[in-house]
Amino acid sequence: MEAVLRLAATAISDRLTLKPQFLGGESRLLPLKILRYERLLSTNTTAYRLAEQSAPEWTVVVADVQTKGRGRGGNKWASPKGGLWFSILLRPNLPNPRLHLLQFLAATATRKAVENETALSVMLKWPNDLVLGNAKLGGILVESKTQGEKVSFAILGIGLNVNQGKAQLPPGAISMRLVSGKQHELRALLRAILDQIRSSFDELDHPSKIMHEWWSNCIHRPLKVQVTLPEDTVTGISRAVAEDGSLIIETDDHRIRKVNEGSLRILDD
Ligand code: BT5
């Protein structure tokens, strides 16, 4: 870890985003610091470490390759060259129970940015997937440190398969290049996603708007799904997402179940 952190990072831009943000009534550009590394264990780990060392909000850590990229609950995240792997350090003014909103906001922002940049139609799958066709294009991992009732900082990690070939993708995954037939520019994509996240950031004050927008682009709305929980499996029609981020499923015997974790599989075609 130490060795990785000692690798020189290249600041590719201090002020990448062009949209002015309002802060304390004064319109000004919040600086965005992007640190690019050739190789890291995980951009989330490095961003977390920087947050603990008081790095400012909107520090972005990008790596060409992650050797220990991770997903939820200890899942591995394959991160070879050709994908976009990055983490944003945020200090949102959020109570802990609202932290999930970041993930849903980021999914919508990423979906829009990818669509604008590439014309590919990306859909969302509960809870944290970006999908293209019916394969996984990317995922989001939010990690955080809390202080009392509040989020002290959050690390918003986003991984997207961009230019990898089939051999570099795990089963069930897809890259943009495999669908578009084109090589995509990672830097332009990163810029578009960061811009989109920054311009929608104020929506954190409007949970229903975030969840509504996410649900409008959900691929299993309303399809038959199976959610595997640590000690249970729930099967039924996915009917909605609640404001607390959980998925509402109508089971075969017409009962309503609310699930707030687990892996989802779509059963309908
Ligand atoms: C996720 O986890 O989907 C969140 C992935 C977040 C990755 C980013 S990259 C930047 C930042 N730094 C990190 O270390 N992480 C974040 P989850 O829902 O748990 O899905 C993980 C599962 O997706 C794995 O168990 C595999 O089945 C599958 N998978 C692994 N690598 C993949 C890839 N490159 N593309 C598509 N699916 C993959």
PDB file of C-alpha atoms and ligand atoms in Angstrom:
ATOM      1  CA  MET A   1       0.000   0.000   0.000  1.00  0.00           C
ATOM      2  CA  GLU A   2       2.699   2.461   1.021  1.00  0.00           C
ATOM      3  CA  ALA A   3       4.664   1.640  -2.100  1.00  0.00           C
ATOM      4  CA  VAL A   4       1.620   2.292  -4.203  1.00  0.00           C
ATOM      5  CA  LEU A   5       0.974   5.633  -2.552  1.00  0.00           C
ATOM      6  CA  ARG A   6       4.555   6.684  -3.112  1.00  0.00           C
ATOM      7  CA  LEU A   7       4.099   6.355  -6.891  1.00  0.00           C
ATOM      8  CA  ALA A   8       3.938   9.868  -8.252  1.00  0.00           C
ATOM      9  CA  ALA A   9       0.443  10.887  -9.152  1.00  0.00           C
ATOM     10  CA  THR A  10      -0.073  13.212 -12.065  1.00  0.00           C
ATOM     11  CA  ALA A  11      -2.438  16.069 -11.441  1.00  0.00           C
ATOM     12  CA  ILE A  12      -4.130  16.193 -14.834  1.00  0.00           C
ATOM     13  CA  SER A  13      -6.224  19.184 -13.955  1.00  0.00           C
ATOM     14  CA  ASP A  14      -7.012  21.360 -10.997  1.00  0.00           C
ATOM     15  CA  ARG A  15     -10.014  22.946 -12.567  1.00  0.00           C
ATOM     16  CA  LEU A  16     -11.591  20.554 -14.973  1.00  0.00           C
ATOM     17  CA  THR A  17     -15.233  21.316 -14.524  1.00  0.00           C
ATOM     18  CA  LEU A  18     -16.448  24.345 -16.333  1.00  0.00           C
ATOM     19  CA  LYS A  19     -19.787  24.769 -14.640  1.00  0.00           C
ATOM     20  CA  PRO A  20     -19.797  27.367 -11.880  1.00  0.00           C
ATOM     21  CA  GLN A  21     -21.226  26.151  -8.606  1.00  0.00           C
ATOM     22  CA  PHE A  22     -23.029  28.214  -6.026  1.00  0.00           C
ATOM     23  CA  LEU A  23     -21.432  28.177  -2.636  1.00  0.00           C
ATOM     24  CA  GLY A  24     -22.539  30.385   0.241  1.00  0.00           C
ATOM     25  CA  GLY A  25     -24.398  32.655  -2.148  1.00  0.00           C
ATOM     26  CA  GLU A  26     -21.291  33.353  -4.193  1.00  0.00           C
ATOM     27  CA  SER A  27     -20.897  31.840  -7.604  1.00  0.00           C
ATOM     28  CA  ARG A  28     -17.467  30.290  -7.850  1.00  0.00           C
ATOM     29  CA  LEU A  29     -15.729  27.297  -9.254  1.00  0.00           C
ATOM     30  CA  LEU A  30     -15.038  24.586  -6.724  1.00  0.00           C
ATOM     31  CA  PRO A  31     -11.627  23.224  -7.528  1.00  0.00           C
ATOM     32  CA  LEU A  32     -11.558  19.690  -8.778  1.00  0.00           C
ATOM     33  CA  LYS A  33      -8.281  17.903  -8.278  1.00  0.00           C
ATOM     34  CA  ILE A  34      -7.688  14.828 -10.377  1.00  0.00           C
ATOM     35  CA  LEU A  35      -4.878  12.466  -9.403  1.00  0.00           C
ATOM     36  CA  ARG A  36      -4.054   9.898 -12.009  1.00  0.00           C
ATOM     37  CA  TYR A  37      -2.059   6.777 -11.171  1.00  0.00           C
ATOM     38  CA  GLU A  38      -0.844   4.075 -13.512  1.00  0.00           C
ATOM     39  CA  ARG A  39      -1.527   1.313 -11.013  1.00  0.00           C
ATOM     40  CA  LEU A  40      -3.203   1.164  -7.624  1.00  0.00           C
ATOM     41  CA  LEU A  41      -4.622  -1.520  -5.404  1.00  0.00           C
ATOM     42  CA  SER A  42      -7.974   0.280  -5.467  1.00  0.00           C
ATOM     43  CA  THR A  43      -8.844   3.906  -6.171  1.00  0.00           C
ATOM     44  CA  ASN A  44     -11.342   3.701  -3.282  1.00  0.00           C
ATOM     45  CA  THR A  45      -8.560   2.724  -0.881  1.00  0.00           C
ATOM     46  CA  THR A  46      -6.313   5.581  -2.007  1.00  0.00           C
ATOM     47  CA  ALA A  47      -9.149   8.123  -1.911  1.00  0.00           C
ATOM     48  CA  TYR A  48     -10.119   6.914   1.571  1.00  0.00           C
ATOM     49  CA  ARG A  49      -6.552   7.332   2.754  1.00  0.00           C
ATOM     50  CA  LEU A  50      -6.413  10.844   1.275  1.00  0.00           C
ATOM     51  CA  ALA A  51      -9.705  11.735   2.971  1.00  0.00           C
ATOM     52  CA  GLU A  52      -8.278  10.690   6.320  1.00  0.00           C
ATOM     53  CA  GLN A  53      -5.320  12.954   5.595  1.00  0.00           C
ATOM     54  CA  SER A  54      -7.770  15.862   5.152  1.00  0.00           C
ATOM     55  CA  ALA A  55      -7.640  16.048   1.350  1.00  0.00           C
ATOM     56  CA  PRO A  56     -10.304  18.391   0.037  1.00  0.00           C
ATOM     57  CA  GLU A  57     -13.680  17.389  -1.254  1.00  0.00           C
ATOM     58  CA  TRP A  58     -13.792  16.697  -5.010  1.00  0.00           C
ATOM     59  CA  THR A  59     -10.378  15.107  -5.044  1.00  0.00           C
ATOM     60  CA  VAL A  60     -10.633  12.442  -7.739  1.00  0.00           C
ATOM     61  CA  VAL A  61      -8.369   9.396  -7.888  1.00  0.00           C
ATOM     62  CA  VAL A  62      -8.087   7.597 -11.239  1.00  0.00           C
ATOM     63  CA  ALA A  63      -6.030   4.509 -12.030  1.00  0.00           C
ATOM     64  CA  ASP A  64      -5.259   2.871 -15.371  1.00  0.00           C
ATOM     65  CA  VAL A  65      -5.145  -0.490 -13.601  1.00  0.00           C
ATOM     66  CA  GLN A  66      -6.372  -1.656 -10.188  1.00  0.00           C
ATOM     67  CA  THR A  67      -4.758  -4.761  -8.809  1.00  0.00           C
ATOM     68  CA  LYS A  68      -7.287  -5.191  -5.992  1.00  0.00           C
ATOM     69  CA  GLY A  69     -10.387  -3.478  -7.316  1.00  0.00           C
ATOM     70  CA  ARG A  70     -13.379  -4.371  -5.196  1.00  0.00           C
ATOM     71  CA  GLY A  71     -17.141  -4.472  -5.278  1.00  0.00           C
ATOM     72  CA  ARG A  72     -19.674  -4.908  -2.496  1.00  0.00           C
ATOM     73  CA  GLY A  73     -19.109  -7.271   0.379  1.00  0.00           C
ATOM     74  CA  GLY A  74     -15.618  -8.316  -0.630  1.00  0.00           C
ATOM     75  CA  ASN A  75     -16.501  -9.054  -4.276  1.00  0.00           C
ATOM     76  CA  LYS A  76     -13.585  -8.698  -6.661  1.00  0.00           C
ATOM     77  CA  TRP A  77     -13.706  -6.094  -9.399  1.00  0.00           C
ATOM     78  CA  ALA A  78     -11.689  -6.904 -12.535  1.00  0.00           C
ATOM     79  CA  SER A  79      -9.857  -3.705 -13.467  1.00  0.00           C
ATOM     80  CA  PRO A  80      -7.398  -4.190 -16.334  1.00  0.00           C
ATOM     81  CA  LYS A  81      -6.148  -1.444 -18.657  1.00  0.00           C
ATOM     82  CA  GLY A  82      -8.856  -0.118 -20.942  1.00  0.00           C
ATOM     83  CA  GLY A  83     -11.520   0.544 -18.313  1.00  0.00           C
ATOM     84  CA  LEU A  84     -12.304   3.677 -16.359  1.00  0.00           C
ATOM     85  CA  TRP A  85     -11.676   3.197 -12.640  1.00  0.00           C
ATOM     86  CA  PHE A  86     -12.013   6.199 -10.367  1.00  0.00           C
ATOM     87  CA  SER A  87     -13.150   7.449  -6.969  1.00  0.00           C
ATOM     88  CA  ILE A  88     -14.390  10.838  -5.845  1.00  0.00           C
ATOM     89  CA  LEU A  89     -13.841  12.120  -2.329  1.00  0.00           C
ATOM     90  CA  LEU A  90     -16.992  13.862  -1.108  1.00  0.00           C
ATOM     91  CA  ARG A  91     -17.975  15.511   2.125  1.00  0.00           C
ATOM     92  CA  PRO A  92     -21.716  15.744   1.643  1.00  0.00           C
ATOM     93  CA  ASN A  93     -23.916  17.285   4.258  1.00  0.00           C
ATOM     94  CA  LEU A  94     -25.909  14.087   4.720  1.00  0.00           C
ATOM     95  CA  PRO A  95     -27.255  12.184   7.691  1.00  0.00           C
ATOM     96  CA  ASN A  96     -26.123   8.535   7.614  1.00  0.00           C
ATOM     97  CA  PRO A  97     -29.503   7.102   6.580  1.00  0.00           C
ATOM     98  CA  ARG A  98     -29.373   9.153   3.379  1.00  0.00           C
ATOM     99  CA  LEU A  99     -25.950   8.010   2.236  1.00  0.00           C
ATOM    100  CA  HIS A 100     -27.440   5.578  -0.300  1.00  0.00           C
ATOM    101  CA  LEU A 101     -28.667   8.584  -2.318  1.00  0.00           C
ATOM    102  CA  LEU A 102     -25.130   9.192  -3.535  1.00  0.00           C
ATOM    103  CA  GLN A 103     -25.037   5.857  -5.270  1.00  0.00           C
ATOM    104  CA  PHE A 104     -28.373   6.355  -7.022  1.00  0.00           C
ATOM    105  CA  LEU A 105     -27.507   9.919  -8.031  1.00  0.00           C
ATOM    106  CA  ALA A 106     -24.146   8.766  -9.395  1.00  0.00           C
ATOM    107  CA  ALA A 107     -25.731   5.931 -11.372  1.00  0.00           C
ATOM    108  CA  THR A 108     -28.119   8.310 -13.110  1.00  0.00           C
ATOM    109  CA  ALA A 109     -25.397  10.871 -13.762  1.00  0.00           C
ATOM    110  CA  THR A 110     -23.054   8.225 -15.182  1.00  0.00           C
ATOM    111  CA  ARG A 111     -25.812   6.781 -17.364  1.00  0.00           C
ATOM    112  CA  LYS A 112     -26.581  10.213 -18.831  1.00  0.00           C
ATOM    113  CA  ALA A 113     -22.940  11.110 -19.371  1.00  0.00           C
ATOM    114  CA  VAL A 114     -22.183   7.821 -21.148  1.00  0.00           C
ATOM    115  CA  GLU A 115     -25.259   8.202 -23.301  1.00  0.00           C
ATOM    116  CA  ASN A 116     -24.320  11.779 -24.257  1.00  0.00           C
ATOM    117  CA  GLU A 117     -20.721  10.864 -25.032  1.00  0.00           C
ATOM    118  CA  THR A 118     -21.239   7.571 -26.840  1.00  0.00           C
ATOM    119  CA  ALA A 119     -24.943   7.326 -27.809  1.00  0.00           C
ATOM    120  CA  LEU A 120     -25.011   3.946 -26.056  1.00  0.00           C
ATOM    121  CA  SER A 121     -28.183   3.288 -24.138  1.00  0.00           C
ATOM    122  CA  VAL A 122     -27.200   2.394 -20.584  1.00  0.00           C
ATOM    123  CA  MET A 123     -29.769   1.090 -18.113  1.00  0.00           C
ATOM    124  CA  LEU A 124     -29.682   0.645 -14.348  1.00  0.00           C
ATOM    125  CA  LYS A 125     -30.078  -2.485 -12.277  1.00  0.00           C
ATOM    126  CA  TRP A 126     -30.694  -2.536  -8.551  1.00  0.00           C
ATOM    127  CA  PRO A 127     -28.852  -1.780  -6.486  1.00  0.00           C
ATOM    128  CA  ASN A 128     -25.622  -0.503  -8.078  1.00  0.00           C
ATOM    129  CA  ASP A 129     -25.199  -1.775 -11.634  1.00  0.00           C
ATOM    130  CA  LEU A 130     -24.950  -0.080 -14.999  1.00  0.00           C
ATOM    131  CA  VAL A 131     -25.996  -2.409 -17.785  1.00  0.00           C
ATOM    132  CA  LEU A 132     -25.727  -2.440 -21.552  1.00  0.00           C
ATOM    133  CA  GLY A 133     -28.013  -4.890 -23.329  1.00  0.00           C
ATOM    134  CA  ASN A 134     -28.356  -7.305 -20.459  1.00  0.00           C
ATOM    135  CA  ALA A 135     -24.712  -7.463 -19.458  1.00  0.00           C
ATOM    136  CA  LYS A 136     -22.882  -5.548 -16.751  1.00  0.00           C
ATOM    137  CA  LEU A 137     -21.107  -2.455 -18.025  1.00  0.00           C
ATOM    138  CA  GLY A 138     -20.136  -1.015 -14.674  1.00  0.00           C
ATOM    139  CA  GLY A 139     -20.761  -0.694 -10.997  1.00  0.00           C
ATOM    140  CA  ILE A 140     -20.701   1.782  -8.152  1.00  0.00           C
ATOM    141  CA  LEU A 141     -19.252   1.344  -4.699  1.00  0.00           C
ATOM    142  CA  VAL A 142     -19.800   3.970  -2.003  1.00  0.00           C
ATOM    143  CA  GLU A 143     -17.723   3.684   1.153  1.00  0.00           C
ATOM    144  CA  SER A 144     -17.829   6.161   3.979  1.00  0.00           C
ATOM    145  CA  LYS A 145     -16.719   7.270   7.389  1.00  0.00           C
ATOM    146  CA  THR A 146     -19.341   8.538   9.779  1.00  0.00           C
ATOM    147  CA  GLN A 147     -19.166  10.881  12.727  1.00  0.00           C
ATOM    148  CA  GLY A 148     -22.132  10.556  15.053  1.00  0.00           C
ATOM    149  CA  GLU A 149     -25.276  10.843  12.958  1.00  0.00           C
ATOM    150  CA  LYS A 150     -23.511  12.367   9.976  1.00  0.00           C
ATOM    151  CA  VAL A 151     -21.376  11.321   7.066  1.00  0.00           C
ATOM    152  CA  SER A 152     -17.879  12.635   7.668  1.00  0.00           C
ATOM    153  CA  PHE A 153     -16.736  11.741   4.160  1.00  0.00           C
ATOM    154  CA  ALA A 154     -17.827   9.421   1.389  1.00  0.00           C
ATOM    155  CA  ILE A 155     -15.807   7.779  -1.330  1.00  0.00           C
ATOM    156  CA  LEU A 156     -17.816   7.354  -4.492  1.00  0.00           C
ATOM    157  CA  GLY A 157     -16.124   4.679  -6.598  1.00  0.00           C
ATOM    158  CA  ILE A 158     -17.177   4.113 -10.189  1.00  0.00           C
ATOM    159  CA  GLY A 159     -15.943   1.397 -12.526  1.00  0.00           C
ATOM    160  CA  LEU A 160     -16.827   1.218 -16.219  1.00  0.00           C
ATOM    161  CA  ASN A 161     -15.742  -1.248 -18.876  1.00  0.00           C
ATOM    162  CA  VAL A 162     -14.771   0.923 -21.797  1.00  0.00           C
ATOM    163  CA  ASN A 163     -12.219  -0.445 -24.270  1.00  0.00           C
ATOM    164  CA  GLN A 164     -11.552  -3.965 -23.001  1.00  0.00           C
ATOM    165  CA  GLY A 165     -11.900  -6.913 -25.357  1.00  0.00           C
ATOM    166  CA  LYS A 166     -13.924  -9.998 -24.483  1.00  0.00           C
ATOM    167  CA  ALA A 167     -10.929 -11.832 -23.053  1.00  0.00           C
ATOM    168  CA  GLN A 168     -10.407  -9.116 -20.424  1.00  0.00           C
ATOM    169  CA  LEU A 169     -13.958  -9.207 -19.135  1.00  0.00           C
ATOM    170  CA  PRO A 170     -15.431 -11.550 -16.542  1.00  0.00           C
ATOM    171  CA  PRO A 171     -18.503 -13.632 -17.476  1.00  0.00           C
ATOM    172  CA  GLY A 172     -21.664 -11.545 -17.741  1.00  0.00           C
ATOM    173  CA  ALA A 173     -19.745  -8.330 -18.414  1.00  0.00           C
ATOM    174  CA  ILE A 174     -19.650  -6.110 -21.487  1.00  0.00           C
ATOM    175  CA  SER A 175     -17.559  -3.117 -22.553  1.00  0.00           C
ATOM    176  CA  MET A 176     -18.567  -0.051 -24.562  1.00  0.00           C
ATOM    177  CA  ARG A 177     -16.164  -0.980 -27.347  1.00  0.00           C
ATOM    178  CA  LEU A 178     -17.702  -4.430 -27.761  1.00  0.00           C
ATOM    179  CA  VAL A 179     -21.068  -2.809 -28.476  1.00  0.00           C
ATOM    180  CA  SER A 180     -20.075   0.344 -30.361  1.00  0.00           C
ATOM    181  CA  GLY A 181     -17.162  -1.180 -32.265  1.00  0.00           C
ATOM    182  CA  LYS A 182     -15.215   1.970 -31.398  1.00  0.00           C
ATOM    183  CA  GLN A 183     -12.386   2.918 -29.092  1.00  0.00           C
ATOM    184  CA  HIS A 184     -13.605   5.496 -26.567  1.00  0.00           C
ATOM    185  CA  GLU A 185     -11.579   8.247 -24.966  1.00  0.00           C
ATOM    186  CA  LEU A 186     -11.317   7.626 -21.237  1.00  0.00           C
ATOM    187  CA  ARG A 187     -10.503  11.207 -20.368  1.00  0.00           C
ATOM    188  CA  ALA A 188     -13.511  12.625 -22.211  1.00  0.00           C
ATOM    189  CA  LEU A 189     -15.758  10.112 -20.486  1.00  0.00           C
ATOM    190  CA  LEU A 190     -14.342  10.964 -17.077  1.00  0.00           C
ATOM    191  CA  ARG A 191     -14.838  14.669 -17.714  1.00  0.00           C
ATOM    192  CA  ALA A 192     -18.446  14.132 -18.820  1.00  0.00           C
ATOM    193  CA  ILE A 193     -19.274  11.972 -15.790  1.00  0.00           C
ATOM    194  CA  LEU A 194     -17.700  14.401 -13.313  1.00  0.00           C
ATOM    195  CA  ASP A 195     -19.550  17.305 -14.892  1.00  0.00           C
ATOM    196  CA  GLN A 196     -22.841  15.436 -14.726  1.00  0.00           C
ATOM    197  CA  ILE A 197     -22.334  14.437 -11.094  1.00  0.00           C
ATOM    198  CA  ARG A 198     -21.418  17.977 -10.112  1.00  0.00           C
ATOM    199  CA  SER A 199     -24.339  19.542 -11.882  1.00  0.00           C
ATOM    200  CA  SER A 200     -26.839  17.153 -10.277  1.00  0.00           C
ATOM    201  CA  PHE A 201     -25.282  17.221  -6.817  1.00  0.00           C
ATOM    202  CA  ASP A 202     -27.858  19.598  -5.331  1.00  0.00           C
ATOM    203  CA  GLU A 203     -30.470  16.894  -5.894  1.00  0.00           C
ATOM    204  CA  LEU A 204     -29.201  15.237  -2.722  1.00  0.00           C
ATOM    205  CA  ASP A 205     -31.742  17.486  -1.016  1.00  0.00           C
ATOM    206  CA  HIS A 206     -34.523  15.852  -3.053  1.00  0.00           C
ATOM    207  CA  PRO A 207     -34.483  12.105  -2.436  1.00  0.00           C
ATOM    208  CA  SER A 208     -37.737  11.387  -4.249  1.00  0.00           C
ATOM    209  CA  LYS A 209     -36.426  13.064  -7.405  1.00  0.00           C
ATOM    210  CA  ILE A 210     -33.232  10.978  -7.321  1.00  0.00           C
ATOM    211  CA  MET A 211     -35.106   7.728  -6.787  1.00  0.00           C
ATOM    212  CA  HIS A 212     -37.760   8.564  -9.364  1.00  0.00           C
ATOM    213  CA  GLU A 213     -35.156   9.304 -12.028  1.00  0.00           C
ATOM    214  CA  TRP A 214     -33.252   6.146 -11.197  1.00  0.00           C
ATOM    215  CA  TRP A 215     -36.401   4.024 -11.423  1.00  0.00           C
ATOM    216  CA  SER A 216     -37.361   5.546 -14.813  1.00  0.00           C
ATOM    217  CA  ASN A 217     -34.204   4.002 -16.257  1.00  0.00           C
ATOM    218  CA  CYS A 218     -34.298   0.726 -14.389  1.00  0.00           C
ATOM    219  CA  ILE A 219     -34.013  -2.346 -16.634  1.00  0.00           C
ATOM    220  CA  HIS A 220     -36.276  -4.539 -14.462  1.00  0.00           C
ATOM    221  CA  ARG A 221     -39.201  -2.121 -14.224  1.00  0.00           C
ATOM    222  CA  PRO A 222     -41.437  -4.064 -13.631  1.00  0.00           C
ATOM    223  CA  LEU A 223     -40.058  -7.517 -14.373  1.00  0.00           C
ATOM    224  CA  LYS A 224     -39.821 -10.740 -12.468  1.00  0.00           C
ATOM    225  CA  VAL A 225     -36.649 -10.836 -10.415  1.00  0.00           C
ATOM    226  CA  GLN A 226     -34.921 -12.916  -7.813  1.00  0.00           C
ATOM    227  CA  VAL A 227     -32.972 -11.236  -5.039  1.00  0.00           C
ATOM    228  CA  THR A 228     -30.539 -13.357  -3.089  1.00  0.00           C
ATOM    229  CA  LEU A 229     -30.098 -12.115   0.469  1.00  0.00           C
ATOM    230  CA  PRO A 230     -27.605 -13.482   2.982  1.00  0.00           C
ATOM    231  CA  GLU A 231     -30.214 -15.823   4.484  1.00  0.00           C
ATOM    232  CA  ASP A 232     -33.159 -15.686   2.135  1.00  0.00           C
ATOM    233  CA  THR A 233     -34.245 -15.469  -1.497  1.00  0.00           C
ATOM    234  CA  VAL A 234     -37.104 -13.273  -2.629  1.00  0.00           C
ATOM    235  CA  THR A 235     -38.794 -13.842  -5.985  1.00  0.00           C
ATOM    236  CA  GLY A 236     -41.448 -11.632  -7.534  1.00  0.00           C
ATOM    237  CA  ILE A 237     -42.175  -8.582  -9.658  1.00  0.00           C
ATOM    238  CA  SER A 238     -39.984  -5.583  -8.892  1.00  0.00           C
ATOM    239  CA  ARG A 239     -42.502  -2.778  -8.434  1.00  0.00           C
ATOM    240  CA  ALA A 240     -40.591   0.268  -7.205  1.00  0.00           C
ATOM    241  CA  VAL A 241     -37.611   1.629  -5.346  1.00  0.00           C
ATOM    242  CA  ALA A 242     -38.332   3.300  -2.031  1.00  0.00           C
ATOM    243  CA  GLU A 243     -36.799   6.570  -0.921  1.00  0.00           C
ATOM    244  CA  ASP A 244     -34.491   4.645   1.421  1.00  0.00           C
ATOM    245  CA  GLY A 245     -33.021   2.815  -1.589  1.00  0.00           C
ATOM    246  CA  SER A 246     -34.700  -0.519  -0.984  1.00  0.00           C
ATOM    247  CA  LEU A 247     -36.421  -2.486  -3.742  1.00  0.00           C
ATOM    248  CA  ILE A 248     -40.104  -3.269  -3.434  1.00  0.00           C
ATOM    249  CA  ILE A 249     -41.055  -6.705  -4.703  1.00  0.00           C
ATOM    250  CA  GLU A 250     -44.518  -8.172  -5.117  1.00  0.00           C
ATOM    251  CA  THR A 251     -44.121 -11.875  -4.461  1.00  0.00           C
ATOM    252  CA  ASP A 252     -46.037 -14.618  -6.281  1.00  0.00           C
ATOM    253  CA  ASP A 253     -48.521 -14.801  -3.391  1.00  0.00           C
ATOM    254  CA  HIS A 254     -49.097 -11.014  -3.740  1.00  0.00           C
ATOM    255  CA  ARG A 255     -47.269 -10.006  -0.623  1.00  0.00           C
ATOM    256  CA  ILE A 256     -45.062  -6.909  -0.666  1.00  0.00           C
ATOM    257  CA  ARG A 257     -41.449  -7.416   0.375  1.00  0.00           C
ATOM    258  CA  LYS A 258     -38.924  -4.641   0.806  1.00  0.00           C
ATOM    259  CA  VAL A 259     -35.299  -5.678   0.351  1.00  0.00           C
ATOM    260  CA  ASN A 260     -32.366  -3.441   1.135  1.00  0.00           C
ATOM    261  CA  GLU A 261     -29.427  -5.620   0.170  1.00  0.00           C
ATOM    262  CA  GLY A 262     -28.591  -8.601  -1.994  1.00  0.00           C
ATOM    263  CA  SER A 263     -27.868  -9.593  -5.586  1.00  0.00           C
ATOM    264  CA  LEU A 264     -30.576  -9.318  -8.187  1.00  0.00           C
ATOM    265  CA  ARG A 265     -31.163 -11.613 -11.142  1.00  0.00           C
ATOM    266  CA  ILE A 266     -33.775 -10.843 -13.784  1.00  0.00           C
ATOM    267  CA  LEU A 267     -35.973 -13.869 -14.458  1.00  0.00           C
ATOM    268  CA  ASP A 268     -38.039 -12.465 -17.362  1.00  0.00           C
ATOM    269  CA  ASP A 269     -36.530 -11.794 -20.769  1.00  0.00           C
TER     270      ASP A 269
HETATM  271  C1  BT5 B   1     -19.905  -3.385  -7.995  1.00  0.00           C
HETATM  272  O1  BT5 B   1     -19.839  -4.354  -7.036  1.00  0.00           O
HETATM  273  O2  BT5 B   1     -20.534  -3.464  -9.020  1.00  0.00           O
HETATM  274  C2  BT5 B   1     -19.101  -2.140  -7.671  1.00  0.00           C
HETATM  275  C3  BT5 B   1     -17.860  -2.034  -8.498  1.00  0.00           C
HETATM  276  C4  BT5 B   1     -17.121  -0.745  -8.213  1.00  0.00           C
HETATM  277  C5  BT5 B   1     -15.796  -0.708  -8.901  1.00  0.00           C
HETATM  278  C6  BT5 B   1     -15.119   0.628  -8.713  1.00  0.00           C
HETATM  279  S1  BT5 B   1     -13.737   0.825  -9.750  1.00  0.00           S
HETATM  280  C7  BT5 B   1     -13.245   2.223  -8.895  1.00  0.00           C
HETATM  281  C8  BT5 B   1     -13.486   1.933  -7.427  1.00  0.00           C
HETATM  282  N1  BT5 B   1     -12.372   1.235  -6.834  1.00  0.00           N
HETATM  283  C9  BT5 B   1     -12.701   0.002  -6.417  1.00  0.00           C
HETATM  284  O3  BT5 B   1     -11.924  -0.808  -5.868  1.00  0.00           O
HETATM  285  N2  BT5 B   1     -13.999  -0.224  -6.667  1.00  0.00           N
HETATM  286  C10 BT5 B   1     -14.629   0.923  -7.298  1.00  0.00           C
HETATM  287  P1  BT5 B   1     -20.764  -5.647  -6.974  1.00  0.00           P
HETATM  288  O4  BT5 B   1     -22.205  -5.246  -7.133  1.00  0.00           O
HETATM  289  O5  BT5 B   1     -20.388  -6.324  -5.715  1.00  0.00           O
HETATM  290  O6  BT5 B   1     -20.368  -6.489  -8.231  1.00  0.00           O
HETATM  291  C11 BT5 B   1     -19.192  -7.250  -8.252  1.00  0.00           C
HETATM  292  C12 BT5 B   1     -19.389  -8.410  -9.216  1.00  0.00           C
HETATM  293  O7  BT5 B   1     -19.377  -7.924 -10.571  1.00  0.00           O
HETATM  294  C13 BT5 B   1     -18.265  -9.430  -9.147  1.00  0.00           C
HETATM  295  O8  BT5 B   1     -18.537 -10.391  -8.152  1.00  0.00           O
HETATM  296  C14 BT5 B   1     -18.256 -10.025 -10.543  1.00  0.00           C
HETATM  297  O9  BT5 B   1     -19.279 -10.991 -10.663  1.00  0.00           O
HETATM  298  C15 BT5 B   1     -18.682  -8.854 -11.415  1.00  0.00           C
HETATM  299  N3  BT5 B   1     -17.534  -8.128 -11.981  1.00  0.00           N
HETATM  300  C16 BT5 B   1     -16.251  -8.060 -11.534  1.00  0.00           C
HETATM  301  N4  BT5 B   1     -15.528  -7.249 -12.319  1.00  0.00           N
HETATM  302  C17 BT5 B   1     -16.358  -6.785 -13.280  1.00  0.00           C
HETATM  303  C18 BT5 B   1     -16.203  -5.917 -14.377  1.00  0.00           C
HETATM  304  N5  BT5 B   1     -15.045  -5.307 -14.671  1.00  0.00           N
HETATM  305  N6  BT5 B   1     -17.285  -5.688 -15.144  1.00  0.00           N
HETATM  306  C19 BT5 B   1     -18.472  -6.262 -14.907  1.00  0.00           C
HETATM  307  N7  BT5 B   1     -18.680  -7.098 -13.885  1.00  0.00           N
HETATM  308  C20 BT5 B   1     -17.640  -7.365 -13.079  1.00  0.00           C
END
